[in-house]
CSV table of C-alpha atoms in Angstrom, one decimal:
chain,number,residue,atom,x,y,z
A,41,LYS,CA,74.5,73.2,135.9
A,42,ASN,CA,76.0,75.6,138.4
A,43,GLU,CA,75.4,75.0,142.0
A,44,VAL,CA,74.3,78.6,142.4
A,45,GLU,CA,72.1,80.3,139.8
A,46,GLN,CA,71.0,83.9,139.7
A,47,SER,CA,68.3,85.7,137.7
A,48,PRO,CA,68.2,87.9,135.9
A,49,GLN,CA,71.7,88.3,134.6
A,50,ASN,CA,71.1,91.9,133.7
A,51,LEU,CA,68.6,94.3,135.0
A,52,THR,CA,67.8,97.9,134.1
A,53,ALA,CA,65.4,99.9,136.3
A,54,GLN,CA,64.3,103.5,136.7
A,55,GLU,CA,65.0,105.4,139.9
A,56,GLY,CA,62.4,104.6,142.5
A,57,GLU,CA,61.5,101.2,141.2
A,58,PHE,CA,61.3,98.1,143.4
A,59,ILE,CA,63.9,95.5,142.4
A,60,THR,CA,64.1,91.8,143.0
A,61,ILE,CA,67.1,89.6,142.3
A,62,ASN,CA,66.7,85.9,142.7
A,63,CYS,CA,69.2,83.1,143.7
A,64,SER,CA,68.6,79.4,143.6
A,65,TYR,CA,71.0,76.8,144.8
A,66,SER,CA,71.2,73.0,144.5
A,67,VAL,CA,73.2,72.0,147.6
A,68,GLY,CA,72.6,71.9,151.3
A,69,ILE,CA,73.8,75.1,152.9
A,70,SER,CA,74.7,76.5,156.3
A,71,ALA,CA,74.5,80.1,155.2
A,72,LEU,CA,73.8,82.3,152.2
A,73,HIS,CA,75.5,85.6,151.4
A,74,TRP,CA,74.5,88.6,149.3
A,75,LEU,CA,77.4,90.7,148.1
A,76,GLN,CA,77.7,93.9,146.1
A,77,GLN,CA,80.5,94.5,143.7
A,78,HIS,CA,81.2,97.9,142.1
A,79,PRO,CA,83.0,98.4,138.8
A,80,GLY,CA,86.4,98.9,140.5
A,81,GLY,CA,86.1,95.3,141.8
A,82,GLY,CA,85.7,95.8,145.5
A,83,ILE,CA,83.1,93.5,147.1
A,84,VAL,CA,80.9,94.6,150.0
A,85,SER,CA,79.0,92.0,152.1
A,86,LEU,CA,75.3,93.0,152.3
A,87,PHE,CA,73.8,90.1,154.2
A,88,MET,CA,74.6,86.7,155.6
A,89,LEU,CA,71.5,84.7,156.4
A,90,SER,CA,70.5,81.1,157.2
A,91,SER,CA,66.8,81.5,157.6
A,92,GLY,CA,64.0,84.0,157.4
A,93,LYS,CA,64.5,87.6,156.5
A,94,LYS,CA,66.9,90.4,157.1
A,95,LYS,CA,66.6,94.2,156.4
A,96,HIS,CA,69.1,96.9,156.2
A,97,GLY,CA,67.9,100.3,155.0
A,98,ARG,CA,66.3,99.9,151.6
A,99,LEU,CA,67.7,96.3,151.2
A,100,ILE,CA,65.8,93.2,152.2
A,101,ALA,CA,67.0,89.6,151.9
A,102,THR,CA,64.9,86.6,152.3
A,103,ILE,CA,65.6,82.9,152.2
A,104,ASN,CA,63.5,79.8,151.9
A,105,ILE,CA,65.6,76.8,152.9
A,106,GLN,CA,63.0,74.2,151.8
A,107,GLU,CA,62.8,75.6,148.3
A,108,LYS,CA,66.6,76.4,148.2
A,109,HIS,CA,65.8,80.0,147.1
A,110,SER,CA,66.7,83.5,148.2
A,111,SER,CA,65.7,86.9,147.0
A,112,LEU,CA,67.3,90.3,147.4
A,113,HIS,CA,65.0,93.2,147.2
A,114,ILE,CA,65.8,96.9,146.8
A,115,THR,CA,63.1,99.4,147.6
A,116,ALA,CA,63.1,102.9,146.1
A,117,SER,CA,66.1,102.1,143.9
A,118,HIS,CA,68.7,104.9,143.2
A,119,PRO,CA,71.4,105.2,140.6
A,120,ARG,CA,74.0,104.6,143.4
A,121,ASP,CA,72.6,101.1,143.7
A,122,SER,CA,74.0,100.3,140.2
A,123,ALA,CA,76.4,97.4,140.8
A,124,VAL,CA,76.8,93.7,140.4
A,125,TYR,CA,74.9,91.7,143.1
A,126,ILE,CA,76.3,88.3,143.8
A,127,CYS,CA,74.8,85.4,145.8
A,128,ALA,CA,77.1,83.0,147.5
A,129,VAL,CA,76.4,79.9,149.6
A,130,ARG,CA,78.4,78.1,152.2
A,131,GLY,CA,77.9,74.3,152.0
A,132,ASN,CA,77.0,72.2,155.0
A,133,THR,CA,79.2,69.3,154.0
A,134,GLY,CA,82.9,68.8,153.1
A,135,THR,CA,84.9,72.0,153.2
A,136,ALA,CA,82.7,74.1,155.5
A,137,SER,CA,84.8,77.2,154.8
A,138,LYS,CA,84.2,77.2,151.1
A,139,LEU,CA,81.9,79.8,149.5
A,140,THR,CA,80.3,79.0,146.1
A,141,PHE,CA,79.3,82.0,144.1
A,142,GLY,CA,76.7,82.8,141.5
A,143,THR,CA,77.8,84.7,138.4
A,144,GLY,CA,76.1,87.9,139.6
A,145,THR,CA,73.3,90.2,138.5
A,146,ARG,CA,74.3,93.4,136.9
A,147,LEU,CA,71.9,96.2,137.9
A,148,GLN,CA,71.7,99.6,136.2
A,149,VAL,CA,69.5,102.2,137.8
A,150,THR,CA,68.8,105.2,135.6
A,151,LEU,CA,67.3,108.6,136.4
B,173,GLU,CA,89.3,99.7,162.7
B,174,THR,CA,91.4,99.0,159.6
B,175,GLY,CA,89.7,97.1,156.8
B,176,VAL,CA,91.1,94.4,154.5
B,177,THR,CA,93.9,95.7,152.3
B,178,GLN,CA,95.6,94.0,149.3
B,179,SER,CA,98.8,94.8,147.4
B,180,PRO,CA,99.6,95.4,144.7
B,181,THR,CA,96.5,96.9,143.1
B,182,HIS,CA,97.6,95.9,139.6
B,183,LEU,CA,100.3,93.6,138.3
B,184,ILE,CA,101.4,92.5,134.8
B,185,LYS,CA,103.5,89.3,134.4
B,186,THR,CA,104.5,87.1,131.6
B,187,ARG,CA,103.7,83.4,131.1
B,188,GLY,CA,106.0,81.2,133.2
B,189,GLN,CA,106.8,83.8,135.8
B,190,GLN,CA,105.9,83.6,139.5
B,191,VAL,CA,103.8,86.1,141.5
B,192,THR,CA,103.1,86.9,145.1
B,193,LEU,CA,100.0,88.7,146.2
B,194,ARG,CA,99.5,90.1,149.7
B,195,CYS,CA,96.6,90.6,152.0
B,196,SER,CA,96.2,92.2,155.4
B,197,SER,CA,93.2,91.0,157.3
B,198,GLN,CA,90.8,93.2,159.3
B,199,SER,CA,91.9,93.7,162.9
B,200,GLY,CA,90.9,90.8,165.1
B,201,HIS,CA,90.2,88.4,162.2
B,202,ASN,CA,92.2,85.2,162.2
B,203,THR,CA,90.8,83.7,158.9
B,204,VAL,CA,91.7,84.7,155.4
B,205,SER,CA,90.1,83.3,152.2
B,206,TRP,CA,91.4,83.8,148.7
B,207,TYR,CA,89.3,83.9,145.5
B,208,GLN,CA,90.0,84.2,141.8
B,209,GLN,CA,87.5,86.1,139.7
B,210,ALA,CA,87.8,85.9,135.9
B,211,LEU,CA,86.2,88.6,133.8
B,212,GLY,CA,82.4,88.3,133.8
B,213,GLN,CA,82.4,85.4,136.3
B,214,GLY,CA,81.7,85.0,140.0
B,215,PRO,CA,84.6,84.5,142.3
B,216,GLN,CA,86.1,81.0,142.7
B,217,PHE,CA,87.4,79.7,146.0
B,218,ILE,CA,91.1,79.1,146.0
B,219,PHE,CA,91.8,78.3,149.7
B,220,GLN,CA,91.4,79.5,153.2
B,221,TYR,CA,93.8,79.9,156.1
B,222,TYR,CA,92.9,79.7,159.7
B,223,ARG,CA,95.5,80.5,162.4
B,224,GLU,CA,98.3,79.8,159.9
B,225,GLU,CA,97.0,76.5,158.7
B,226,GLU,CA,95.2,75.7,155.4
B,227,ASN,CA,91.6,75.1,156.2
B,228,GLY,CA,90.0,74.1,152.9
B,229,ARG,CA,91.0,74.3,149.3
B,230,GLY,CA,89.1,74.7,146.0
B,231,ASN,CA,89.8,73.1,142.6
B,232,PHE,CA,93.1,74.8,141.9
B,233,PRO,CA,96.4,73.1,141.0
B,234,PRO,CA,99.4,73.0,143.5
B,235,ARG,CA,101.1,75.9,141.7
B,236,PHE,CA,98.7,78.0,143.7
B,237,SER,CA,100.0,78.1,147.3
B,238,GLY,CA,99.6,80.3,150.3
B,239,LEU,CA,100.8,81.3,153.6
B,240,GLN,CA,99.4,83.0,156.7
B,241,PHE,CA,101.6,84.8,159.1
B,242,PRO,CA,101.3,85.1,162.9
B,243,ASN,CA,99.7,88.5,162.5
B,244,TYR,CA,97.1,86.8,160.3
B,245,SER,CA,98.2,88.6,157.1
B,246,SER,CA,98.4,86.2,154.1
B,247,GLU,CA,100.2,85.7,150.8
B,248,LEU,CA,99.0,83.9,147.6
B,249,ASN,CA,101.8,82.6,145.5
B,250,VAL,CA,101.2,81.4,141.9
B,251,ASN,CA,104.1,79.6,140.1
B,252,ALA,CA,104.5,79.0,136.3
B,253,LEU,CA,101.9,81.6,135.4
B,254,GLU,CA,99.5,80.8,132.6
B,255,LEU,CA,97.4,83.1,130.4
B,256,ASP,CA,94.2,81.9,132.1
B,257,ASP,CA,95.6,83.0,135.5
B,258,SER,CA,94.7,86.6,134.4
B,259,ALA,CA,91.9,87.6,136.8
B,260,LEU,CA,91.0,89.7,139.8
B,261,TYR,CA,92.3,88.0,143.0
B,262,LEU,CA,90.3,88.8,146.1
B,263,CYS,CA,91.0,88.1,149.7
B,264,ALA,CA,88.5,88.2,152.5
B,265,SER,CA,89.0,88.0,156.2
B,266,SER,CA,86.6,86.8,158.9
B,267,LEU,CA,86.5,86.3,162.6
B,268,VAL,CA,86.3,82.6,162.2
B,269,SER,CA,86.0,80.3,159.1
B,270,TYR,CA,82.2,80.3,159.0
B,271,SER,CA,81.4,83.9,159.8
B,272,GLU,CA,80.7,86.9,157.6
B,273,GLN,CA,83.6,87.7,155.3
B,274,PHE,CA,85.0,91.2,154.6
B,275,PHE,CA,86.6,91.6,151.2
B,276,GLY,CA,89.7,93.5,150.1
B,277,PRO,CA,89.7,95.7,147.0
B,278,GLY,CA,91.5,93.0,145.0
B,279,THR,CA,94.6,92.6,142.9
B,280,ARG,CA,94.1,92.6,139.1
B,281,LEU,CA,96.7,90.3,137.6
B,282,THR,CA,97.4,90.3,133.8
B,283,VAL,CA,99.5,87.5,132.4
B,284,LEU,CA,100.9,88.2,128.9
């Protein structure tokens, strides 16, 4: 079992829909990252959070430390949101610098 | 402010060869992390450099080695290339080892 699990693996939505991507992890963490990767390969950091909730534009990220779970929400989705969304965690023991990644959720938003 | 850059963009090598990939960190960042991303997978942590010293390593064999220079740019060297080394190699820089990471565009390595 991977230390970081994401669901769903693939998601298709129509423009305007509210989208939720889930991330569960099995280790103690000091921080959780949400990343966006476009087909060319480049990765953009969306959020880094260790508690509560963060919002940036149409994106909202929440984390529940007790339940070891985080969600990324996209409101009023748009075709330009189509990308792979990756959850990554930084452990709180051992190599503090190491990020462990999920396998990503591929989102396709259609008109 | 200049972002993270990587070179080359694409590279084709044959099995057994050696390769060097380069990364220039974002201005003011003294930490560089390297990741390997196989097709359809999430990135895997290779190692991190902080102020020219290795600061953590993932489960990669010794033929994966690195360097960080006084200007905080970095190199990833892979010796004795294997077919399974074909992947996208990403570097990310950060202000310190535990802060938000900013990723470069990646180098796609193909080993034939």
